[in-house]
Amino acid sequence: MNDTPKNPNTSNNPETPEIRHRNFIEDIIDADNASGKWASEAVDARVHTRFPPEPNGFLHIGHAKSICLNFGLAEQYDGLCNLRFDDTNPAKEEDRYVTAIKEDVQWLGFDIQENGPFFASDYFQKFYDFAVQLIQSGNAYVCDLTPDETRKYRGTLTEPGRDSPHRNRSVEENLDLFTRMKNGEFPDGSRTLRAKIDMSSPNLNLRDPVMYRILHANHHRTGSEWNIYPMYDWAHGLEDAIEGITHSICTLEFEDHRPLYDWFLDRLDIHHPQQIEFGPLNLSYTILSKRKLLQLVNENHVTGWYDPRMPTLSGMRRRGYTPESIRNFCERIGVAKRDTTVDVALLEHCIREDLNKRAPRALAIQNPLKLVIDNYPEGESETFVAINNPEDESAGTRNIPFSRELYIERDDFLEDPPRKFFRLGIGREVRLRYACLITCKSVTKDAYGNITEVHCEWDPDSRGGNAPDGRKVRGTIHWLSVAHAIPAEIRLYERLFNTENPNKAPEGSDFLANLNPESLTIVKTAFVEPSLANASPESRYQFERSGYYCTDKDSRPGAPVFNRTVPLRDSWAKKQAK
Ligand code: ATP
Ligand code: MG
């Protein structure tokens, strides 16, 4: 990418491949570049953003929006973007999350800089030294109020807070107590270090916010070295300053924290990045709260963070989403300074559009019904040529075996079909995809009246799919040769929640009440064509007439398992057309 301005409003037609919305952050950066704002700073004048996840869970599609924005701006302006772990809360952070997050960012197609990733915990000593500086300049004090008392003293939106009785301690006493907090002399929760700002500020964040709390906990990287841990608002601006960030882009809920971000950096008189807030991604039928996602995992409502029903990047990847489709989705939704909800159908549209271009086609039968071609010689077989991808000629062709006994989808047959049913019924002629024309003559049934076999005759002159006499055959169905078909497991996913806003719980319950009990159907009766017998995990296919599927890591040689990414039908495109 380069920094030439993009067409501000290419199109809102979802069929247009390159949609680029210019956003207000680009305007800010352009203005900064024009005025030379960062050139005068003691930092690299280039755009320098960061993506700062806390390693307390897996990344989800909302994080992808932030990743694409931050790394995207760095690419666009030939700048830098730091992947930085905001690991200041030892209680919830784990190394396995660090590993998963790095993998996700790289999978999306972004480079973790050579000297990255960065860790806030690497700056613990610097944070401490900055705190000492604020104590010395009279801008911070040690407070002995308990967490409960601190809350009570804080006041409310309508009432001012009250000064802590410890607010006017001498610098010496503060330094002594703070050192001893650090050395582990006091129990958890007994003291805090607070910024001395204004207990009557209309902005509650400025009412002497806590900078450090005492916590004797094991940190995933620093172990038991620290007995005090910095609060988010104190640490975050320092992390940005230390790394020479220029534009610190965060979600809207931090707007009220910006004055505090600015206050700390101004008091310390160090490099001062500009905090810019944007609207987070909310997605219909989807939960994007890490806390709730963790609950789904811990309470086994899903099989883990990697469950293909999860909105996590690793779940979506396993389900069959491509990084390109996710990046394209993020481009389309754009970036604005307001909180909106995006229709999940747009995300589904993006993956369909991408896979339509690249996924090889394959034949699969989920609910098999046996079809016998009575006039085809027993024990013989032949192959027909199938097109791998009609959207991509370079994908070539493959041969599919054909014989007297076939499987078709049970849904493709009705004994006595209505006129507009263009599939198979007694007396009807259909085309077997890539193969030939057949006419149904009769069925056999079991003792309960269920159809067990469909008997047909083929027209041997229709090899390839058309009759030499040019007669019109409307219906085309897909099939597999019984002798050659590979048994497979197919996992069909529906939305994990069956309400548009699953965060809104029904009276007297929580969000779990909105879980869709039918979000997973495991089909064990399926068959796929022989070329898929040993399909490797993460290979994606279009199963013709059905949807897009992705090979799961649970596959074994000769026993593949597929996850349905998304069915073929695109409700989004229809909605757009209206
Ligand atoms: P929490 O803070 O509740 O643990 P979080 O999702 O904000 O959850 P972070 O690790 O702080 O987790 O997120 C990292 C970055 O991703 C933050 O800069 C945050 O602004 C951004 N982010 C998180 N959720 C979204 C979202 N839904 N849309 C856009 N950006 C998001
Ligand atoms: Mg957050």
Coordinates of C-alpha atoms and ligand atoms in Angstrom, one line a residue:
M1 CA 0.0 0.0 0.0
N2 CA 1.0 3.6 -0.4
D3 CA -0.1 6.9 1.0
T4 CA -2.0 8.2 -2.0
P5 CA -5.5 9.1 -0.9
K6 CA -8.0 6.4 -1.8
N7 CA -11.3 7.2 -3.5
P8 CA -13.4 8.2 -0.5
N9 CA -16.5 6.3 -1.4
T10 CA -15.9 3.6 -4.0
S11 CA -19.2 1.9 -3.8
N12 CA -21.5 0.3 -1.3
N13 CA -22.3 -2.6 -3.5
P14 CA -21.1 -5.8 -1.8
E15 CA -20.1 -7.2 -5.2
T16 CA -17.4 -4.6 -5.6
P17 CA -14.1 -6.3 -4.6
E18 CA -12.1 -3.2 -3.7
I19 CA -14.1 -1.1 -1.3
R20 CA -12.2 1.5 0.6
H21 CA -13.8 3.9 3.1
R22 CA -11.6 6.8 4.0
N23 CA -11.9 7.4 7.7
F24 CA -11.5 10.3 10.1
I25 CA -8.2 8.9 11.5
E26 CA -6.6 9.2 8.1
D27 CA -7.7 12.8 8.1
I28 CA -6.0 13.4 11.4
I29 CA -2.8 11.7 10.2
D30 CA -2.8 13.7 7.0
A31 CA -3.2 16.9 9.0
D32 CA -0.4 15.9 11.3
N33 CA 1.9 15.0 8.4
A34 CA 1.1 18.4 6.8
S35 CA 1.8 20.3 9.9
G36 CA 4.9 18.2 10.8
K37 CA 3.5 17.6 14.2
W38 CA 5.6 14.5 15.0
A39 CA 8.7 15.7 13.2
S40 CA 9.4 18.1 16.0
E41 CA 9.1 15.3 18.7
A42 CA 12.1 13.3 19.9
V43 CA 10.7 10.3 18.1
D44 CA 10.6 8.9 14.6
A45 CA 8.4 11.2 12.7
R46 CA 6.7 8.3 11.0
V47 CA 3.2 7.1 11.9
H48 CA 3.5 4.7 14.7
T49 CA 0.5 2.8 16.0
R50 CA 0.1 -0.2 18.2
F51 CA -2.4 -3.1 18.8
P52 CA -2.4 -3.7 22.6
P53 CA -4.3 -6.9 23.6
E54 CA -4.3 -8.1 27.1
P55 CA -3.3 -11.8 27.0
N56 CA -6.4 -12.9 29.0
G57 CA -8.3 -14.6 26.1
F58 CA -8.2 -15.3 22.4
L59 CA -8.7 -12.6 19.8
H60 CA -12.1 -12.2 18.2
I61 CA -13.5 -10.5 15.1
G62 CA -13.7 -7.2 17.0
H63 CA -10.0 -7.3 17.6
A64 CA -9.6 -8.0 13.9
K65 CA -11.1 -4.6 13.2
S66 CA -8.6 -3.0 15.5
I67 CA -5.7 -5.0 14.0
C68 CA -6.6 -4.1 10.4
L69 CA -7.0 -0.5 11.4
N70 CA -3.7 -0.2 13.3
F71 CA -1.5 -2.4 11.1
G72 CA -3.3 -1.1 8.0
L73 CA -2.5 2.6 8.8
A74 CA 1.1 1.7 9.4
E75 CA 1.3 -0.1 6.1
Q76 CA -0.5 2.7 4.3
Y77 CA 1.7 5.5 5.7
D78 CA 4.9 3.5 5.6
G79 CA 5.1 3.6 9.4
L80 CA 5.2 1.0 12.2
C81 CA 2.7 -0.9 14.3
N82 CA 3.6 -2.6 17.5
L83 CA 1.9 -5.7 18.7
R84 CA 2.1 -5.1 22.4
F85 CA 0.8 -7.3 25.2
D86 CA -0.8 -5.2 27.8
D87 CA 0.1 -7.7 30.5
T88 CA -0.3 -5.6 33.7
N89 CA -2.9 -7.8 35.5
P90 CA -1.2 -11.1 36.5
A91 CA -4.5 -12.7 37.7
K92 CA -5.9 -13.4 34.3
E93 CA -3.0 -13.5 31.9
E94 CA -1.4 -16.6 30.5
D95 CA 1.4 -17.5 28.1
R96 CA -0.9 -19.7 25.9
Y97 CA -2.9 -16.6 25.1
V98 CA 0.3 -14.8 24.1
T99 CA 1.1 -17.7 21.7
A100 CA -2.4 -17.7 20.3
I101 CA -2.6 -13.9 19.8
K102 CA 0.8 -13.8 17.9
E103 CA -0.4 -16.6 15.7
D104 CA -3.7 -14.9 14.9
V105 CA -2.1 -11.6 14.0
Q106 CA 0.3 -13.3 11.7
W107 CA -2.4 -15.5 10.2
L108 CA -4.3 -12.3 9.4
G109 CA -1.3 -11.4 7.3
F110 CA 0.4 -8.7 9.5
D111 CA 4.1 -8.6 10.4
I112 CA 5.1 -8.6 14.0
Q113 CA 8.2 -6.3 13.8
E114 CA 11.6 -7.9 14.1
N115 CA 12.0 -6.5 17.6
G116 CA 8.4 -7.4 18.6
P117 CA 6.2 -8.4 20.1
F118 CA 6.4 -5.9 23.0
F119 CA 5.3 -6.5 26.5
A120 CA 4.1 -3.9 29.0
S121 CA 5.7 -6.1 31.7
D122 CA 9.1 -5.2 30.3
Y123 CA 8.5 -1.7 31.4
F124 CA 7.5 -2.4 35.0
Q125 CA 10.7 -0.8 36.3
K126 CA 10.2 2.3 34.1
F127 CA 6.6 2.6 35.3
Y128 CA 7.8 2.5 38.9
D129 CA 10.5 5.1 38.3
F130 CA 7.8 7.4 36.7
A131 CA 5.6 6.9 39.7
V132 CA 8.5 8.0 42.0
Q133 CA 8.8 11.1 39.8
L134 CA 5.1 11.9 40.3
I135 CA 5.4 11.4 44.1
Q136 CA 8.4 13.7 44.1
S137 CA 6.6 16.4 42.2
G138 CA 3.7 16.2 44.6
N139 CA 1.4 14.6 42.1
A140 CA 0.9 11.2 43.7
Y141 CA 0.3 9.8 47.2
V142 CA 0.0 6.5 49.0
C143 CA -3.5 6.0 50.3
D144 CA -4.5 3.6 53.1
L145 CA -8.2 3.4 52.3
T146 CA -9.6 -0.1 51.5
P147 CA -11.0 -0.7 48.0
D148 CA -14.5 -0.3 49.6
E149 CA -13.7 3.0 51.3
T150 CA -12.0 4.3 48.2
R151 CA -15.2 3.7 46.3
K152 CA -17.3 5.5 48.9
Y153 CA -15.0 8.5 48.9
R154 CA -15.2 8.7 45.2
G155 CA -18.7 10.2 45.0
T156 CA -21.1 9.7 42.1
L157 CA -21.9 11.4 38.9
T158 CA -24.1 13.9 40.8
E159 CA -22.0 14.2 44.0
P160 CA -18.4 15.2 44.3
G161 CA -16.0 12.9 46.0
R162 CA -14.2 13.5 49.3
D163 CA -10.5 13.9 49.8
S164 CA -8.7 10.8 51.2
P165 CA -7.4 11.4 54.7
H166 CA -4.0 10.4 53.4
R167 CA -4.0 12.9 50.6
N168 CA -1.6 15.3 52.2
R169 CA 1.2 13.0 53.2
S170 CA 4.7 14.4 52.9
V171 CA 6.8 13.4 49.9
E172 CA 9.2 11.5 52.2
E173 CA 6.4 9.5 53.8
N174 CA 4.9 8.7 50.4
L175 CA 8.3 7.6 49.0
D176 CA 8.9 5.4 52.1
L177 CA 5.5 3.8 51.9
F178 CA 5.6 3.3 48.2
T179 CA 9.1 1.6 48.4
R180 CA 7.7 -0.7 51.1
M181 CA 4.6 -1.5 49.0
K182 CA 7.0 -2.5 46.2
N183 CA 9.1 -4.6 48.6
G184 CA 6.1 -6.6 49.6
E185 CA 5.7 -5.4 53.2
F186 CA 1.9 -4.9 53.1
P187 CA -0.9 -7.2 52.4
D188 CA -3.0 -7.2 49.2
G189 CA -5.5 -4.3 49.0
S190 CA -4.2 -2.5 52.1
R191 CA -2.7 0.5 50.3
T192 CA -2.7 2.1 46.8
L193 CA -0.7 4.8 45.1
R194 CA -3.1 7.4 43.7
A195 CA -2.7 10.4 41.4
K196 CA -3.5 13.7 43.2
I197 CA -5.8 15.3 40.8
D198 CA -9.3 16.5 41.8
M199 CA -11.9 14.7 43.9
S200 CA -14.6 17.0 42.7
S201 CA -13.9 16.7 39.0
P202 CA -17.1 16.0 37.0
N203 CA -15.0 13.3 35.2
L204 CA -14.9 10.4 37.7
N205 CA -11.7 9.1 36.1
L206 CA -9.9 12.2 37.4
R207 CA -11.0 11.8 41.1
D208 CA -7.5 10.7 42.3
P209 CA -7.4 7.5 40.3
V210 CA -5.5 4.5 41.6
M211 CA -2.1 4.0 39.8
Y212 CA -0.8 1.0 41.7
R213 CA -2.4 -1.7 43.8
I214 CA -0.7 -4.3 46.0
L215 CA -1.0 -7.8 44.6
H216 CA 1.2 -10.7 45.7
A217 CA 0.6 -12.7 42.5
N218 CA 2.6 -14.6 40.1
H219 CA 3.0 -12.9 36.7
H220 CA 3.3 -14.9 33.5
R221 CA 6.6 -13.2 32.7
T222 CA 8.0 -11.5 35.8
G223 CA 7.1 -14.2 38.2
S224 CA 7.1 -13.0 41.9
E225 CA 9.4 -10.1 41.2
W226 CA 6.6 -7.5 41.8
N227 CA 4.2 -7.0 44.6
I228 CA 2.5 -4.0 43.1
Y229 CA 0.9 -3.8 39.7
P230 CA 0.0 -0.7 37.7
M231 CA -3.6 0.1 36.7
Y232 CA -4.6 0.3 33.1
D233 CA -4.9 4.1 32.8
W234 CA -1.5 4.6 34.5
A235 CA 0.3 2.1 32.5
H236 CA -1.2 2.5 29.0
G237 CA -0.1 6.0 28.2
L238 CA 3.4 5.2 29.5
E239 CA 3.6 2.1 27.2
D240 CA 2.7 4.3 24.3
A241 CA 5.2 7.0 25.3
I242 CA 8.0 4.5 25.8
E243 CA 7.5 3.0 22.4
G244 CA 7.2 6.4 20.6
I245 CA 3.7 5.8 19.5
T246 CA 2.2 8.7 17.6
H247 CA -1.5 7.8 17.3
S248 CA -2.9 5.7 20.1
I249 CA -6.1 4.3 18.7
C250 CA -8.7 2.8 21.0
T251 CA -12.4 2.1 21.3
L252 CA -15.0 4.6 22.4
E253 CA -15.2 3.6 26.0
F254 CA -11.9 5.2 26.6
E255 CA -13.0 8.7 25.5
D256 CA -13.6 9.6 29.2
H257 CA -10.2 8.3 30.1
R258 CA -8.4 10.6 27.6
P259 CA -8.1 13.5 30.1
L260 CA -6.3 11.1 32.5
Y261 CA -4.1 9.8 29.7
D262 CA -3.1 13.4 28.9
W263 CA -2.7 14.3 32.6
F264 CA -0.1 11.7 33.3
L265 CA 1.9 12.4 30.2
D266 CA 1.8 16.1 30.8
R267 CA 2.9 15.9 34.4
L268 CA 5.8 13.7 33.4
D269 CA 6.6 15.9 30.4
I270 CA 7.5 12.9 28.2
H271 CA 6.6 12.0 24.6
H272 CA 2.8 12.4 24.3
P273 CA 1.0 10.4 21.7
Q274 CA -2.5 11.4 20.6
Q275 CA -5.3 9.1 21.8
I276 CA -8.0 8.7 19.2
E277 CA -11.2 6.8 19.9
F278 CA -13.3 4.9 17.3
G279 CA -16.5 2.8 17.4
P280 CA -15.9 -0.8 18.3
L281 CA -17.3 -3.6 16.2
N282 CA -20.6 -5.1 17.4
L283 CA -22.0 -8.0 15.4
S284 CA -25.5 -9.2 15.3
Y285 CA -26.1 -12.7 16.8
T286 CA -22.6 -12.6 18.3
I287 CA -21.0 -12.0 21.6
L288 CA -17.7 -10.1 21.6
S289 CA -17.0 -9.7 25.3
K290 CA -13.9 -11.6 26.3
R291 CA -15.4 -12.3 29.7
K292 CA -18.5 -13.9 28.2
L293 CA -16.5 -15.8 25.7
L294 CA -14.3 -17.2 28.5
Q295 CA -17.5 -18.2 30.3
L296 CA -18.7 -20.1 27.2
V297 CA -15.4 -21.9 27.2
N298 CA -15.2 -22.6 31.0
E299 CA -18.7 -23.8 31.2
N300 CA -18.3 -26.1 28.2
H301 CA -21.1 -24.4 26.1
V302 CA -18.5 -24.7 23.3
T303 CA -15.6 -27.1 22.9
G304 CA -13.0 -24.3 23.5
W305 CA -11.6 -21.0 22.2
Y306 CA -11.1 -22.9 18.9
D307 CA -14.7 -24.0 18.5
P308 CA -15.8 -23.2 15.0
R309 CA -18.9 -21.5 16.4
M310 CA -16.8 -19.0 18.4
P311 CA -16.3 -15.5 16.9
T312 CA -12.6 -15.9 17.8
L313 CA -10.1 -15.7 14.9
S314 CA -8.9 -19.3 15.7
G315 CA -12.5 -20.5 15.8
M316 CA -13.3 -18.7 12.5
R317 CA -10.1 -20.1 11.0
R318 CA -11.1 -23.6 11.9
R319 CA -14.5 -23.0 10.5
G320 CA -13.0 -22.1 7.2
Y321 CA -12.8 -18.3 7.2
T322 CA -9.8 -17.0 5.2
P323 CA -7.7 -14.1 6.4
E324 CA -8.5 -12.3 3.2
S325 CA -12.3 -12.5 3.9
I326 CA -11.8 -11.1 7.3
R327 CA -9.6 -8.2 6.1
N328 CA -12.1 -7.5 3.4
F329 CA -14.9 -7.4 5.9
C330 CA -13.0 -5.0 8.1
E331 CA -12.4 -2.7 5.0
R332 CA -16.1 -2.8 4.2
I333 CA -17.4 -1.9 7.7
G334 CA -15.1 1.1 7.8
V335 CA -14.1 3.1 10.8
A336 CA -16.1 5.8 12.4
K337 CA -16.5 7.5 15.7
R338 CA -19.8 5.9 16.7
D339 CA -21.1 2.6 18.1
T340 CA -23.0 0.6 15.5
T341 CA -23.9 -3.0 15.0
V342 CA -23.0 -4.8 11.8
D343 CA -25.2 -7.5 10.4
V344 CA -23.4 -10.9 10.7
A345 CA -24.7 -11.6 7.2
L346 CA -22.2 -9.2 5.8
L347 CA -19.4 -11.3 7.3
E348 CA -20.9 -14.4 5.8
H349 CA -21.2 -12.7 2.5
C350 CA -17.5 -11.8 2.6
I351 CA -16.4 -15.4 3.1
R352 CA -18.8 -16.7 0.4
E353 CA -17.5 -14.1 -2.1
D354 CA -13.8 -15.1 -1.3
L355 CA -14.4 -18.8 -1.4
N356 CA -16.5 -18.6 -4.5
K357 CA -13.3 -17.4 -6.3
R358 CA -10.9 -19.9 -4.8
A359 CA -12.5 -22.9 -3.3
P360 CA -12.3 -26.0 -5.5
R361 CA -15.6 -27.7 -6.0
A362 CA -16.3 -31.2 -4.7
L363 CA -19.2 -33.6 -4.6
A364 CA -20.5 -34.7 -1.2
I365 CA -23.6 -36.4 0.0
Q366 CA -24.9 -35.8 3.5
N367 CA -28.0 -37.8 3.7
P368 CA -27.5 -40.6 1.1
L369 CA -30.2 -42.4 -0.8
K370 CA -29.1 -45.3 -3.0
L371 CA -29.7 -45.0 -6.7
V372 CA -29.3 -48.0 -9.0
I373 CA -29.0 -47.6 -12.8
D374 CA -30.6 -50.9 -13.9
N375 CA -29.3 -50.7 -17.5
Y376 CA -25.7 -50.0 -16.5
P377 CA -23.5 -53.1 -16.6
E378 CA -22.7 -54.6 -13.2
G379 CA -19.1 -54.6 -12.0
E380 CA -18.1 -51.8 -14.5
S381 CA -17.2 -48.3 -13.9
E382 CA -16.0 -45.2 -15.8
T383 CA -14.9 -41.7 -15.0
F384 CA -16.4 -38.3 -15.8
V385 CA -14.5 -35.0 -16.1
A386 CA -15.5 -32.5 -13.4
I387 CA -14.5 -28.8 -13.4
N388 CA -12.6 -27.8 -10.3
N389 CA -13.6 -24.2 -10.3
P390 CA -15.8 -22.5 -12.9
E391 CA -14.6 -19.1 -11.5
D392 CA -10.9 -20.1 -12.1
E393 CA -10.0 -21.8 -15.3
S394 CA -6.5 -22.4 -14.1
A395 CA -7.8 -24.8 -11.4
G396 CA -8.3 -27.4 -14.1
T397 CA -10.4 -30.6 -14.0
R398 CA -10.5 -33.9 -12.2
N399 CA -12.0 -37.3 -12.9
I400 CA -14.8 -38.7 -10.8
P401 CA -15.6 -42.4 -10.9
F402 CA -19.1 -43.5 -11.9
S403 CA -20.8 -46.9 -11.6
R404 CA -24.1 -48.7 -11.5
E405 CA -24.8 -47.9 -7.9
L406 CA -24.8 -44.3 -6.7
Y407 CA -25.7 -42.1 -3.8
I408 CA -27.8 -39.1 -4.2
E409 CA -29.1 -36.7 -1.5
R410 CA -32.4 -37.9 -0.1
D411 CA -33.8 -34.4 -0.5
D412 CA -33.2 -34.6 -4.2
F413 CA -35.9 -37.3 -4.6
L414 CA -39.7 -37.2 -4.1
E415 CA -41.8 -40.2 -5.1
D416 CA -44.6 -37.9 -6.2
P417 CA -43.1 -34.5 -6.7
P418 CA -45.0 -31.3 -7.4
R419 CA -44.6 -29.8 -10.9
K420 CA -41.9 -27.2 -9.9
F421 CA -39.7 -29.8 -8.2
F422 CA -36.8 -29.9 -10.7
R423 CA -35.1 -32.9 -9.1
L424 CA -35.8 -36.6 -9.3
G425 CA -39.2 -38.3 -9.0
I426 CA -40.8 -41.4 -10.6
G427 CA -41.0 -40.9 -14.3
R428 CA -38.8 -37.8 -14.2
E429 CA -35.5 -37.3 -16.1
V430 CA -32.6 -35.4 -14.5
R431 CA -29.0 -34.7 -15.2
L432 CA -26.3 -36.2 -13.0
R433 CA -23.8 -33.4 -12.6
Y434 CA -20.8 -33.9 -15.0
A435 CA -22.1 -37.4 -16.0
C436 CA -25.3 -38.2 -17.9
L437 CA -29.1 -38.2 -18.0
I438 CA -31.2 -40.6 -16.0
T439 CA -34.9 -41.4 -15.7
C440 CA -36.4 -42.8 -12.6
K441 CA -38.5 -45.9 -13.1
S442 CA -39.4 -47.2 -9.7
V443 CA -38.5 -47.4 -6.0
T444 CA -38.1 -50.1 -3.4
K445 CA -39.2 -49.6 0.2
D446 CA -38.6 -51.2 3.6
A447 CA -41.3 -52.7 5.8
Y448 CA -42.1 -49.2 7.1
G449 CA -42.7 -47.7 3.7
N450 CA -39.3 -45.8 3.7
I451 CA -37.6 -45.6 0.3
T452 CA -34.5 -47.7 0.3
E453 CA -33.5 -47.6 -3.4
V454 CA -34.3 -45.6 -6.4
H455 CA -34.2 -47.4 -9.7
C456 CA -33.3 -45.6 -12.8
E457 CA -32.2 -46.0 -16.4
W458 CA -29.6 -43.9 -18.0
D459 CA -29.2 -42.7 -21.6
P460 CA -25.8 -44.0 -22.6
D461 CA -25.7 -41.4 -25.4
S462 CA -25.9 -38.5 -22.8
R463 CA -22.3 -39.0 -21.5
G464 CA -21.1 -35.6 -20.4
G465 CA -24.6 -34.5 -19.5
N466 CA -26.5 -33.7 -22.6
A467 CA -28.7 -35.7 -24.9
P468 CA -27.7 -35.9 -28.6
D469 CA -31.3 -35.1 -29.6
G470 CA -31.1 -31.8 -27.7
R471 CA -34.1 -32.5 -25.4
K472 CA -34.2 -30.2 -22.5
V473 CA -33.6 -31.5 -19.0
R474 CA -33.9 -28.9 -16.3
G475 CA -32.8 -30.5 -13.1
T476 CA -29.2 -31.3 -12.2
I477 CA -28.4 -33.3 -9.1
H478 CA -25.1 -34.4 -7.7
W479 CA -24.1 -38.0 -6.9
L480 CA -21.3 -40.3 -5.8
S481 CA -20.4 -43.8 -6.8
V482 CA -21.2 -46.1 -3.9
A483 CA -18.1 -48.2 -4.5
H484 CA -15.8 -45.2 -4.6
A485 CA -17.3 -42.8 -2.0
I486 CA -15.4 -42.0 1.1
P487 CA -17.3 -42.0 4.4
A488 CA -16.9 -38.6 6.1
E489 CA -18.2 -36.7 9.1
I490 CA -19.7 -33.3 8.4
R491 CA -20.3 -30.7 11.2
L492 CA -23.0 -28.3 10.4
Y493 CA -22.9 -25.0 12.3
E494 CA -25.7 -22.5 12.9
R495 CA -25.3 -19.2 14.7
L496 CA -24.3 -19.7 18.3
F497 CA -27.0 -17.4 19.5
N498 CA -30.5 -17.2 18.2
T499 CA -31.3 -13.6 19.1
E500 CA -30.0 -10.6 17.2
N501 CA -28.6 -9.0 20.3
P502 CA -27.5 -11.9 22.5
N503 CA -26.1 -9.5 25.2
K504 CA -29.7 -8.5 26.0
A505 CA -30.8 -11.3 28.3
P506 CA -34.5 -12.2 28.9
E507 CA -36.0 -11.2 32.3
G508 CA -34.5 -13.1 35.1
S509 CA -31.7 -14.8 33.1
D510 CA -28.4 -14.1 31.5
F511 CA -27.0 -14.1 28.0
L512 CA -26.7 -17.9 28.1
A513 CA -30.4 -18.1 27.7
N514 CA -29.9 -16.9 24.2
L515 CA -27.7 -19.8 23.2
N516 CA -29.0 -21.6 20.1
P517 CA -29.4 -25.3 21.2
E518 CA -29.1 -26.3 17.6
S519 CA -25.9 -24.5 16.8
L520 CA -24.1 -27.8 15.9
T521 CA -25.4 -30.9 14.0
I522 CA -23.0 -33.7 13.4
V523 CA -23.7 -35.7 10.3
K524 CA -22.0 -39.1 10.5
T525 CA -23.7 -40.6 7.4
A526 CA -21.9 -38.4 4.8
F527 CA -19.8 -39.4 1.9
V528 CA -17.4 -37.4 -0.2
E529 CA -15.7 -38.0 -3.5
P530 CA -12.4 -40.0 -3.4
S531 CA -10.1 -37.0 -4.1
L532 CA -11.0 -35.8 -0.6
A533 CA -10.0 -39.0 1.3
N534 CA -6.8 -37.5 2.7
A535 CA -7.7 -33.8 2.5
S536 CA -5.4 -31.9 4.8
P537 CA -6.7 -29.7 7.6
E538 CA -7.8 -26.2 6.6
S539 CA -8.4 -27.2 2.9
R540 CA -11.5 -25.5 1.8
Y541 CA -14.1 -26.7 -0.7
Q542 CA -17.4 -25.8 -2.1
F543 CA -19.5 -28.9 -1.8
E544 CA -21.7 -28.3 -4.9
R545 CA -25.2 -27.2 -4.3
S546 CA -24.6 -27.0 -0.6
G547 CA -22.1 -24.7 0.8
Y548 CA -18.4 -24.1 1.7
Y549 CA -16.7 -26.6 3.9
C550 CA -13.3 -26.8 5.6
T551 CA -11.4 -29.9 6.5
D552 CA -11.1 -30.2 10.3
K553 CA -7.9 -31.2 12.2
D554 CA -9.9 -34.2 13.6
S555 CA -9.6 -35.8 10.2
R556 CA -7.8 -39.1 9.8
P557 CA -6.5 -40.7 6.6
G558 CA -9.5 -42.1 4.7
A559 CA -11.9 -40.6 7.3
P560 CA -12.1 -36.9 6.7
V561 CA -14.1 -34.5 8.9
F562 CA -15.5 -31.2 7.5
N563 CA -16.8 -28.1 9.1
R564 CA -19.4 -26.2 7.2
T565 CA -18.2 -22.6 6.9
V566 CA -21.4 -21.2 5.5
P567 CA -24.2 -22.5 3.3
L568 CA -24.3 -21.3 -0.4
R569 CA -27.4 -19.2 0.0
D570 CA -26.6 -15.6 0.6
S571 CA -29.3 -13.7 2.5
W572 CA -27.1 -10.6 2.5
A573 CA -27.0 -10.3 -1.3
K574 CA -30.8 -10.7 -1.4
K575 CA -31.3 -8.0 1.2
Q576 CA -28.9 -5.7 -0.8
A577 CA -30.8 -6.4 -4.0
K578 CA -34.1 -5.2 -2.3
Ligands
ATP1 P1 -11.4 -6.4 27.9 O1 -10.6 -5.1 27.9 O2 -12.8 -6.4 28.3 O3 -10.6 -7.6 28.4 P2 -11.0 -6.1 25.1 O4 -11.7 -6.9 24.0 O5 -11.1 -4.7 25.1 O6 -11.6 -6.8 26.4 P3 -8.2 -5.9 24.8 O7 -7.2 -7.0 25.0 O8 -8.1 -4.7 25.7 O9 -9.5 -6.6 25.1 O10 -8.3 -5.5 23.3 C1 -7.2 -5.1 22.6 C2 -7.6 -4.0 21.6 O11 -8.6 -4.4 20.8 C3 -8.0 -2.8 22.3 O12 -7.3 -1.7 21.8 C4 -9.4 -2.6 22.0 O13 -9.8 -1.3 21.8 C5 -9.6 -3.4 20.7 N1 -10.9 -4.0 20.6 C6 -11.5 -4.9 21.5 N2 -12.7 -5.2 21.2 C7 -13.0 -4.5 20.0 C8 -14.1 -4.4 19.1 N3 -15.2 -5.0 19.4 N4 -14.0 -3.6 18.0 C9 -12.9 -3.0 17.8 N5 -11.8 -3.0 18.5 C10 -11.8 -3.8 19.7
MG2 MG -9.9 -3.5 26.6

